[in-house]
C-alpha atoms as an extended CHARMM CRD file, in Angstrom:
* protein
*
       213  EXT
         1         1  UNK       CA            -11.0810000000       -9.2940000000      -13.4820000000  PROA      1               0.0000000000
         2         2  UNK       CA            -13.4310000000       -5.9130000000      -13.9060000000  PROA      2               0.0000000000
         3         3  UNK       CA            -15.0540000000       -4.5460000000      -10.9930000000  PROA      3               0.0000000000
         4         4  UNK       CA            -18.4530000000       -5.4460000000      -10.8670000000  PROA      4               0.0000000000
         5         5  UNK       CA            -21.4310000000       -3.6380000000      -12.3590000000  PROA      5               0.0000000000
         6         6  UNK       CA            -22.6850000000       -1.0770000000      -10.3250000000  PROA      6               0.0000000000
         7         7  UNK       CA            -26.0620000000       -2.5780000000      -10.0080000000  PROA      7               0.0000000000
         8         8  UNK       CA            -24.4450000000       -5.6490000000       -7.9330000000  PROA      8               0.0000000000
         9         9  UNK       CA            -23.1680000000       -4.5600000000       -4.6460000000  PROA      9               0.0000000000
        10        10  UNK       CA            -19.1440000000       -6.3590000000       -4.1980000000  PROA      10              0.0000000000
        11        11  UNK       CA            -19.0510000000       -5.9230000000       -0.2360000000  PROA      11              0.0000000000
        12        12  UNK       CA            -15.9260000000       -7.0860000000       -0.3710000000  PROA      12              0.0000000000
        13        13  UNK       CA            -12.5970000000       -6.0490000000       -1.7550000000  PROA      13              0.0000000000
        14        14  UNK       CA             -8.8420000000       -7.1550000000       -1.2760000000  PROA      14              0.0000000000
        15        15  UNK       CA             -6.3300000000       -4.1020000000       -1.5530000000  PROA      15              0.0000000000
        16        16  UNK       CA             -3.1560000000       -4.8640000000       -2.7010000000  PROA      16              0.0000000000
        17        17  UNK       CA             -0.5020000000       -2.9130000000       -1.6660000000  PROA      17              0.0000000000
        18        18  UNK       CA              2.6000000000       -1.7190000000       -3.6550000000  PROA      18              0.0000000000
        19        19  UNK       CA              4.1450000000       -4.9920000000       -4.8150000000  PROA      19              0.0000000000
        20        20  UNK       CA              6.5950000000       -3.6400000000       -6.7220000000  PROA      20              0.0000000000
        21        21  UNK       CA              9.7280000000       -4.7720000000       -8.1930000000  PROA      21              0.0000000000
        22        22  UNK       CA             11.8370000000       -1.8830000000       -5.9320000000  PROA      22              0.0000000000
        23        23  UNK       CA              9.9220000000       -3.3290000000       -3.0590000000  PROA      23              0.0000000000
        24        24  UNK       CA             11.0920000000       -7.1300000000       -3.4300000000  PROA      24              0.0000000000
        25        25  UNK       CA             15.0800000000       -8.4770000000       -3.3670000000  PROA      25              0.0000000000
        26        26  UNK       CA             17.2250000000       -6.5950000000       -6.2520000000  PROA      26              0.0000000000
        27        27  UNK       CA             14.9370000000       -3.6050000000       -5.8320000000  PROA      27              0.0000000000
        28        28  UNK       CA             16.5330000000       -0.0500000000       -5.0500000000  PROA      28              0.0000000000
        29        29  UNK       CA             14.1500000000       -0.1580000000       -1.5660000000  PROA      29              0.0000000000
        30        30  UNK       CA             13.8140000000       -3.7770000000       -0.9240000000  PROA      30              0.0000000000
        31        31  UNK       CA             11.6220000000       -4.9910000000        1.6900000000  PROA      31              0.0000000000
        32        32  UNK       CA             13.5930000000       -8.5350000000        3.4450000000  PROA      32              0.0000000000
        33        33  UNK       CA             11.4010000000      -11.3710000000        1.6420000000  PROA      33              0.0000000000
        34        34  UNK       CA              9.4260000000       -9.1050000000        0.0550000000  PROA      34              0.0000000000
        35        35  UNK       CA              8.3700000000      -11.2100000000       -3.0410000000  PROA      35              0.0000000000
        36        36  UNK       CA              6.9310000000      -13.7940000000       -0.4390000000  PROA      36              0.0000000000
        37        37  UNK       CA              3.8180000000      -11.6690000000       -0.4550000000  PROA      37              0.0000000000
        38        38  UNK       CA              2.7910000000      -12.5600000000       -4.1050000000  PROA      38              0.0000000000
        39        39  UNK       CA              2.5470000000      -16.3250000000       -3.8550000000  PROA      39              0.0000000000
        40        40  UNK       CA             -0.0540000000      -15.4990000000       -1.0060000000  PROA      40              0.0000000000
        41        41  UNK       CA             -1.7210000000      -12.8890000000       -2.5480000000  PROA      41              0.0000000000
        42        42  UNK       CA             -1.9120000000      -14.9700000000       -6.3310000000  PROA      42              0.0000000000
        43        43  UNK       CA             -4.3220000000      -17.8220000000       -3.9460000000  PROA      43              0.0000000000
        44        44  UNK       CA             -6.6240000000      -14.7680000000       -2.7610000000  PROA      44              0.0000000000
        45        45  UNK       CA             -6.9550000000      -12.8530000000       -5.5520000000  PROA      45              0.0000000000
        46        46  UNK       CA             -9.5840000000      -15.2720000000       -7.2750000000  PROA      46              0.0000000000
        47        47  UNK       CA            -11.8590000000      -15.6970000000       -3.6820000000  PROA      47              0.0000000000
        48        48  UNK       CA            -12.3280000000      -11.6240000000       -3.9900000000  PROA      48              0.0000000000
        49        49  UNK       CA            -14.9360000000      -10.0040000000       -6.6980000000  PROA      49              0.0000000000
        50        50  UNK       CA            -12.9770000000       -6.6740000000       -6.6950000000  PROA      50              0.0000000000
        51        51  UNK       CA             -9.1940000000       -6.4680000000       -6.3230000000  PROA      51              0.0000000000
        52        52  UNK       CA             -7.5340000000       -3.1520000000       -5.9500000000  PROA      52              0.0000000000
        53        53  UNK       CA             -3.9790000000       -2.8780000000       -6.5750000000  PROA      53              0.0000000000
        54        54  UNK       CA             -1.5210000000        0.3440000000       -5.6050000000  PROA      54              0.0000000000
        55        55  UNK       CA              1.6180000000        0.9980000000       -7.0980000000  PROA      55              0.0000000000
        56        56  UNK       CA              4.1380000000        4.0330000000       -5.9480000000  PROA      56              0.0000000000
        57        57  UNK       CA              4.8420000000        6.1130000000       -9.1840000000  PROA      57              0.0000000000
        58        58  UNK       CA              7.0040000000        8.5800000000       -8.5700000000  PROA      58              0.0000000000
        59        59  UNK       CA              8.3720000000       11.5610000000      -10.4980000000  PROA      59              0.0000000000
        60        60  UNK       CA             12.4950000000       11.8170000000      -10.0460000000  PROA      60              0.0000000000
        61        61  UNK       CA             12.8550000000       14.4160000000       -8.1450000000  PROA      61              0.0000000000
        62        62  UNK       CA             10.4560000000       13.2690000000       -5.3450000000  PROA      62              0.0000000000
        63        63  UNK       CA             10.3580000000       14.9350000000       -1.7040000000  PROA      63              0.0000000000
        64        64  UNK       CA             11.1210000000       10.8930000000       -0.5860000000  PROA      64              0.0000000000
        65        65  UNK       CA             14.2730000000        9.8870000000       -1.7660000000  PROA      65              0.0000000000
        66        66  UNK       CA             17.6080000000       11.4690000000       -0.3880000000  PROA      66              0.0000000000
        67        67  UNK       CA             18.6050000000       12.4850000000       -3.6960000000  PROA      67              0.0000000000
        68        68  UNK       CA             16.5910000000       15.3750000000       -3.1500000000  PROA      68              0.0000000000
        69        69  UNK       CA             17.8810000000       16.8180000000        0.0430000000  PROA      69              0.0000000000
        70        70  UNK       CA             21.2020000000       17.3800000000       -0.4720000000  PROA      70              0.0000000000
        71        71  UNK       CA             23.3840000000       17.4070000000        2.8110000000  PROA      71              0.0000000000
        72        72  UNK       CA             20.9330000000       14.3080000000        4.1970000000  PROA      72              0.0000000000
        73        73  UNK       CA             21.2120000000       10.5230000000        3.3320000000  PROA      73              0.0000000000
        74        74  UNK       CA             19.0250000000        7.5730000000        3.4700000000  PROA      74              0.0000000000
        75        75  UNK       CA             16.4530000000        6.7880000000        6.4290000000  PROA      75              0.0000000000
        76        76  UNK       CA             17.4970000000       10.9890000000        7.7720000000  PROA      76              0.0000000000
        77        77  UNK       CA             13.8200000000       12.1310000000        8.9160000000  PROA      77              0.0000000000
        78        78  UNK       CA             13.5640000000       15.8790000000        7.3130000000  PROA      78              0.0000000000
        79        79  UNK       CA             10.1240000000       18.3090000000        7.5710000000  PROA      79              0.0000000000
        80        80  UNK       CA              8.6590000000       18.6290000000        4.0950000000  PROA      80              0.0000000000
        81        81  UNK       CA              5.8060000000       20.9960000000        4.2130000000  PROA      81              0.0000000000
        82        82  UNK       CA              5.6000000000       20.7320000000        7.9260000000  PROA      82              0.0000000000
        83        83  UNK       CA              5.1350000000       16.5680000000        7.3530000000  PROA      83              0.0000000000
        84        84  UNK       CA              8.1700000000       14.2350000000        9.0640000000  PROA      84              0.0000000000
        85        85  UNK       CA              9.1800000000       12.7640000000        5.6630000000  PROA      85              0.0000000000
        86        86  UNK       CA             11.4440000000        9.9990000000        5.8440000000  PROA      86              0.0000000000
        87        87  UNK       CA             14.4040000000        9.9150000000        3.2640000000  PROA      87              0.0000000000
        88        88  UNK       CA             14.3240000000        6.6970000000        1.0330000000  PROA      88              0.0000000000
        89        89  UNK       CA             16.7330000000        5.2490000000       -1.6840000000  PROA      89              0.0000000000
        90        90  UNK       CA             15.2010000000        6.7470000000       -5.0840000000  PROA      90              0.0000000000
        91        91  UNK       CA             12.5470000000        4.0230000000       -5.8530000000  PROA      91              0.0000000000
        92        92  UNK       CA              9.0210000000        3.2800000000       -7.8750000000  PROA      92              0.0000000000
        93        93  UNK       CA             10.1580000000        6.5760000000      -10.6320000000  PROA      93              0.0000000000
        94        94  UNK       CA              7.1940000000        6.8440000000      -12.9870000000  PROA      94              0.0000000000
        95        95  UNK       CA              7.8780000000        4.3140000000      -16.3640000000  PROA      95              0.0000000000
        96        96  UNK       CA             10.8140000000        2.4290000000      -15.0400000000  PROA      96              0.0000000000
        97        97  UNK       CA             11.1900000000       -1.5360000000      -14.3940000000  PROA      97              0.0000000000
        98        98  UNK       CA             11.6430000000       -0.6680000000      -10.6200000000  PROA      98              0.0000000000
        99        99  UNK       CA              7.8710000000        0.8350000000      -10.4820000000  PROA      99              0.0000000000
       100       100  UNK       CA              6.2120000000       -2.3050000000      -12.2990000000  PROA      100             0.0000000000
       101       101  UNK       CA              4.4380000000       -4.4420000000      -10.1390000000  PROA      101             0.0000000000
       102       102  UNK       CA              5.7490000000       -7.9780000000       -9.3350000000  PROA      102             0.0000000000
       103       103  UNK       CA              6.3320000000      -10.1630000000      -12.6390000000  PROA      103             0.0000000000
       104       104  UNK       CA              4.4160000000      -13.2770000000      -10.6960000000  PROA      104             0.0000000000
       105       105  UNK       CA              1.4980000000      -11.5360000000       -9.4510000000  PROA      105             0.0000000000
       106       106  UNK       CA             -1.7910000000      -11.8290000000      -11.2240000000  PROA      106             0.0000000000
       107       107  UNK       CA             -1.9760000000       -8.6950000000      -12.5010000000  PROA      107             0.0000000000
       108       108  UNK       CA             -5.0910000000      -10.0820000000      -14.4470000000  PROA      108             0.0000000000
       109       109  UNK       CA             -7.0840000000       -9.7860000000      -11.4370000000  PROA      109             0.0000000000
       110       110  UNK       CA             -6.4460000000       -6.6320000000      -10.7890000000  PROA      110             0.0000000000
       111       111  UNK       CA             -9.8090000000       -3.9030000000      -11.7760000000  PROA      111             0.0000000000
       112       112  UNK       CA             -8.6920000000       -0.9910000000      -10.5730000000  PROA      112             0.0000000000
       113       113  UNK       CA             -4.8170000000       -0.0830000000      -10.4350000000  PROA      113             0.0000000000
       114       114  UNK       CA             -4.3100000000        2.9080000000       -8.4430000000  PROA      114             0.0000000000
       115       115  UNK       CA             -1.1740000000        5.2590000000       -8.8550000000  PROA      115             0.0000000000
       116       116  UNK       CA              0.2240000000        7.1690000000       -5.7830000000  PROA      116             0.0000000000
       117       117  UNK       CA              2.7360000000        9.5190000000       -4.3580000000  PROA      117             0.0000000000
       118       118  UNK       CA              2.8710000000       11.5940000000       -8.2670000000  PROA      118             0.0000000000
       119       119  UNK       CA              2.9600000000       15.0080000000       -6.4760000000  PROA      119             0.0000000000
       120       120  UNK       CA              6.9700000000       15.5240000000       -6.2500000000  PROA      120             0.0000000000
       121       121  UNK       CA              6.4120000000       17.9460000000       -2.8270000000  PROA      121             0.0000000000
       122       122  UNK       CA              3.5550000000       15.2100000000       -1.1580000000  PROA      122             0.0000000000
       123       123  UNK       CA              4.4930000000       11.7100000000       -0.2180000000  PROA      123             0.0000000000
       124       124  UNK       CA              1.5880000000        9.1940000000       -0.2950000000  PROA      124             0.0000000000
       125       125  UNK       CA              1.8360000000        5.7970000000        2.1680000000  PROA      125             0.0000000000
       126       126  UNK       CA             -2.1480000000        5.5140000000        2.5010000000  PROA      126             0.0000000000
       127       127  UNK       CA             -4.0020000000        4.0060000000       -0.6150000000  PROA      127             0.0000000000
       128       128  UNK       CA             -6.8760000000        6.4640000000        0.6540000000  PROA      128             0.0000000000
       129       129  UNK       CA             -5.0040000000        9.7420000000        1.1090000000  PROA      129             0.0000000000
       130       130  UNK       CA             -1.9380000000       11.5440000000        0.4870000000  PROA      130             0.0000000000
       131       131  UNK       CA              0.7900000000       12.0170000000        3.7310000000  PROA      131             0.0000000000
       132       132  UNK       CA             -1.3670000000       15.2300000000        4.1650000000  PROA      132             0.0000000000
       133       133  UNK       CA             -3.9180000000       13.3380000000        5.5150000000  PROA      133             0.0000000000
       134       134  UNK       CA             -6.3730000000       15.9040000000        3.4380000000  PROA      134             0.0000000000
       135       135  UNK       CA             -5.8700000000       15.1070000000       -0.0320000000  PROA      135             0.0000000000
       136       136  UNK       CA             -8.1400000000       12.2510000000       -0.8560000000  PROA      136             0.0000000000
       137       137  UNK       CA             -7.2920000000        9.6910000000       -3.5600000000  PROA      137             0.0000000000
       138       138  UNK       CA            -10.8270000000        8.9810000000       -4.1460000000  PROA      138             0.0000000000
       139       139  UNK       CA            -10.3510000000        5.2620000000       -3.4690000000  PROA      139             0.0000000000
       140       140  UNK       CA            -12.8870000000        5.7290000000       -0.6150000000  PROA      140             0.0000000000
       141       141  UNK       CA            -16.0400000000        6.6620000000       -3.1750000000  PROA      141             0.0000000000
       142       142  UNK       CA            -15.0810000000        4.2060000000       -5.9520000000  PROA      142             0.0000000000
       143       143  UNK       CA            -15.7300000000        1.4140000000       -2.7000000000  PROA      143             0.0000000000
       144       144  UNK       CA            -18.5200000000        2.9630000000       -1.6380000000  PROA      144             0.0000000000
       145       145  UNK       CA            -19.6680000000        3.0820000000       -5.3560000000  PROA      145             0.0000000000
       146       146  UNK       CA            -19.5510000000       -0.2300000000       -5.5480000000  PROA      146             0.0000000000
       147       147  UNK       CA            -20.8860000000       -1.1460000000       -2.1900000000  PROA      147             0.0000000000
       148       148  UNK       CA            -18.1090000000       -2.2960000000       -0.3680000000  PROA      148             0.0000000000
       149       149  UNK       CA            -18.3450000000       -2.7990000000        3.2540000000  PROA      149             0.0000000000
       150       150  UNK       CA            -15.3960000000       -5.0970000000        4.0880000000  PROA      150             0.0000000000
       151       151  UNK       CA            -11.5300000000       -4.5090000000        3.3070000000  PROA      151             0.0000000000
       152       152  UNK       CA             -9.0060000000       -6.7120000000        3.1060000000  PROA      152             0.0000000000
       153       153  UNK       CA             -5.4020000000       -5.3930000000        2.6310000000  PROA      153             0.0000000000
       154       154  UNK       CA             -2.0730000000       -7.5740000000        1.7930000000  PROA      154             0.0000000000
       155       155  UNK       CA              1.0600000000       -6.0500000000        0.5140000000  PROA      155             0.0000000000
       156       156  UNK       CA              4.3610000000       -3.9290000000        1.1180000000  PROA      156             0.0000000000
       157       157  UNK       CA              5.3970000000       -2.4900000000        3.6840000000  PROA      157             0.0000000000
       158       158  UNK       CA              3.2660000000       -3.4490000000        6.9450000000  PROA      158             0.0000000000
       159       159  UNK       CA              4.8260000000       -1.0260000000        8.3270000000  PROA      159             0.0000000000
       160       160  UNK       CA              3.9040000000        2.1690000000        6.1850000000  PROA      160             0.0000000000
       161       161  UNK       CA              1.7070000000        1.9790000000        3.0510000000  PROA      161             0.0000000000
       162       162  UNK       CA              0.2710000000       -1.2990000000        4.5380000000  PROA      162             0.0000000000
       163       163  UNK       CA             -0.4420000000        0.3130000000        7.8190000000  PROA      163             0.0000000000
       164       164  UNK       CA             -2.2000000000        3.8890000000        6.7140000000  PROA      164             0.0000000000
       165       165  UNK       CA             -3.7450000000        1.8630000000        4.0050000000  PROA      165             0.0000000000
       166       166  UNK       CA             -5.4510000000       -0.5090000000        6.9860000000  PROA      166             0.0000000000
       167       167  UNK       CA             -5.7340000000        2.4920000000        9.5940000000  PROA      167             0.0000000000
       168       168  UNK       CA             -7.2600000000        4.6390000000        7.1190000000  PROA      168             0.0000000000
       169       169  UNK       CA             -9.6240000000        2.0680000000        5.6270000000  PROA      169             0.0000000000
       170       170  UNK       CA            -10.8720000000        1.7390000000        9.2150000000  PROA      170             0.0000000000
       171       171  UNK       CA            -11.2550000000        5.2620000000        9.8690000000  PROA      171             0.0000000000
       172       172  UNK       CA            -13.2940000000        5.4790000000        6.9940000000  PROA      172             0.0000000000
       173       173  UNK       CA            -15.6920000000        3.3800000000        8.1650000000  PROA      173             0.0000000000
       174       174  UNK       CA            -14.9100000000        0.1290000000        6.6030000000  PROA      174             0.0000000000
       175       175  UNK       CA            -14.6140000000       -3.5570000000        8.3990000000  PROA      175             0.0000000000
       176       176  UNK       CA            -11.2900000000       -4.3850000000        7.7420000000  PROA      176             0.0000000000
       177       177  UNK       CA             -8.6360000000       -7.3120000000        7.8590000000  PROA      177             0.0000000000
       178       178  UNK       CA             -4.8890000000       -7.7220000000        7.6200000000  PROA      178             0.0000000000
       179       179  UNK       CA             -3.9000000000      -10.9400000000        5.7860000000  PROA      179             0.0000000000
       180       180  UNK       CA             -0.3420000000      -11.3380000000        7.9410000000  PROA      180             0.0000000000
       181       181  UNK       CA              0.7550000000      -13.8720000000        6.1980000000  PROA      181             0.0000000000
       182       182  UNK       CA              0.5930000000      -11.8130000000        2.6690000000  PROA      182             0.0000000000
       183       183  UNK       CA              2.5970000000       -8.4540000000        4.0000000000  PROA      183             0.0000000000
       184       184  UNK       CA              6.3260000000       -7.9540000000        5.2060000000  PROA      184             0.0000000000
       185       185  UNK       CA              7.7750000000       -4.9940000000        6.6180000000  PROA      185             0.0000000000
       186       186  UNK       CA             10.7530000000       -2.3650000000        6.2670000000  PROA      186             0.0000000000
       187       187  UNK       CA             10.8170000000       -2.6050000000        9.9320000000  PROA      187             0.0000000000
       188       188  UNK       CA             12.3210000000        1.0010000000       10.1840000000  PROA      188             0.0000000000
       189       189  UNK       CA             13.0750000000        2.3080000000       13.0590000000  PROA      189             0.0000000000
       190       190  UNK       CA             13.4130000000       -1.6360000000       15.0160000000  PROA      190             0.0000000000
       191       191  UNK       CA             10.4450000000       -2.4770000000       15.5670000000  PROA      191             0.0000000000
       192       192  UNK       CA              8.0550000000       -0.9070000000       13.2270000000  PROA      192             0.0000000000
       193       193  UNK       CA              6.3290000000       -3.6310000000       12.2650000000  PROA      193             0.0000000000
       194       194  UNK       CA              5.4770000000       -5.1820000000       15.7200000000  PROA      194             0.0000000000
       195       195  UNK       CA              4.1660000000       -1.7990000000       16.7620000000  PROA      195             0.0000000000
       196       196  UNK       CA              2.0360000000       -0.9820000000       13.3640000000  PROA      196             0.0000000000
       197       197  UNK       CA              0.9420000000       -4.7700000000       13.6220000000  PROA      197             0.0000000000
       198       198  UNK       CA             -0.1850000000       -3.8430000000       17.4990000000  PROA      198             0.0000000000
       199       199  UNK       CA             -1.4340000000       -0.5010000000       16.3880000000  PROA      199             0.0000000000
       200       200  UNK       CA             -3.7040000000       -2.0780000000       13.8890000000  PROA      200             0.0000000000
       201       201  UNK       CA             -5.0400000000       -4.7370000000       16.4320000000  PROA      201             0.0000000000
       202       202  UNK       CA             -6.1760000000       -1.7500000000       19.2620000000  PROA      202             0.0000000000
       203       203  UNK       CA             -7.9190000000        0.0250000000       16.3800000000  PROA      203             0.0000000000
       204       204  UNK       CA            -10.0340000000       -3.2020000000       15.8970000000  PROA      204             0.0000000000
       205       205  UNK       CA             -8.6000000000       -4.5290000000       12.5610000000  PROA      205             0.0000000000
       206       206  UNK       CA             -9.2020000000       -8.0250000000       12.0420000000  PROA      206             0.0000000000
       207       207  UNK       CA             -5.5240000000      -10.4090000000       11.9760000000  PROA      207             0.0000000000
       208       208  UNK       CA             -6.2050000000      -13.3510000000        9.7260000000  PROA      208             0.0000000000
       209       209  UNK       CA             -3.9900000000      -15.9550000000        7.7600000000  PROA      209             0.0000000000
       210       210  UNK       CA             -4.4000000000      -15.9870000000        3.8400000000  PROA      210             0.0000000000
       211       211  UNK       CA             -6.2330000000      -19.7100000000        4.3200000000  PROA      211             0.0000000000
       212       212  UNK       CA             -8.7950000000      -18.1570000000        6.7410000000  PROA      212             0.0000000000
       213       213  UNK       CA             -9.5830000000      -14.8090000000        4.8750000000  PROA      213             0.0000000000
């Protein structure tokens, strides 16, 4: 479904995060019941007029994955550029299967697809900005563009690209709402996911099932 025209203000928009096959089981970085999202997200999809989907496309060598730290191993915590950068299986690399988004999501209702994390020394949880929290993806103007006042995110994980998606969205302005029934978590270090989940709450972000959004 295309965005609509610019002379019709959309108001609201559902951002899908990262549903990925590397994200969901058999994936390289598999979330626990991570394909659960899409059956959710496939009923909301039609109720929004603008969906926004992200997807992690990463070149091989990126600062992320342990592969590129030699000495360190998976879920190690390393500065990269003066940025805690947690170290990740390799996952999402630019062109493979791994990076395609979920076979059963409605990718036909996606108008914008937006690609993140392609700089190899700048990881990029937030749909709005890179881990930098400077370098803007411009996801912020093509809302405003269009008018958009209310945000409503869904995805992988809750507890990182879900969470600076959400936190960011809000910062920026926007009224937003986490579908919780349409996001799981990596839940990395124990406990990740209650605390982003009660992080999101304090900073006024609106908790809502997928039947009530």
């Amino acid at each position: 479904m295309p965005p609509a025209p610019a002379d019709r203000p959309t108001e609201r928009a559902l951002l899908v995060i990262d549903v990925q096959n590397d994200f969901c089981p058999g994936g390289s970085l598999a979330v626990d019941r991570g394909d659960e999202v899409v059956a959710a997200i496939n009923t909301l999809m039609p109720r929004f007029p603008l969906v926004v989907a992200t997807q992690d496309w990463h070149p091989r060598d990126h600062v992320s994955f342990a592969s590129s730290h030699p000495g360190h191993k998976t879920l190690d915590v390393v500065q990269a550029g003066g940025i805690p950068q947690v170290l990740w299986p390799d996952h999402c690399v630019q062109g493979t299967p791994g990076a395609e988004l979920h076979a059963r999501l409605d990718a036909s209702r996606v108008g914008l697809l937006l690609r993140k994390g392609m700089n190899r020394a700048l990881d990029s949880y937030s749909a709005f900005f890179e881990n930098d929290h400077t370098t803007d993806t411009g996801l912020q103007h093509y809302l405003r563009g269009l008018g958009v006042r209310d945000v409503v995110v869904c995805g992988l994980a809750t507890d990182y690209c879900v969470l600076s998606s959400a936190m960011d969205a809000c910062r920026l302005g926007f009224r937003v709402t986490l579908v919780t029934d349409a996001c799981r978590g990596v839940d990395f270090p124990r406990g990740a996911v209650a605390a982003a989940l009660r992080t999101m709450e304090d900073a006024g972000i609106r908790m809502a099932a997928s039947p009530d959004v």
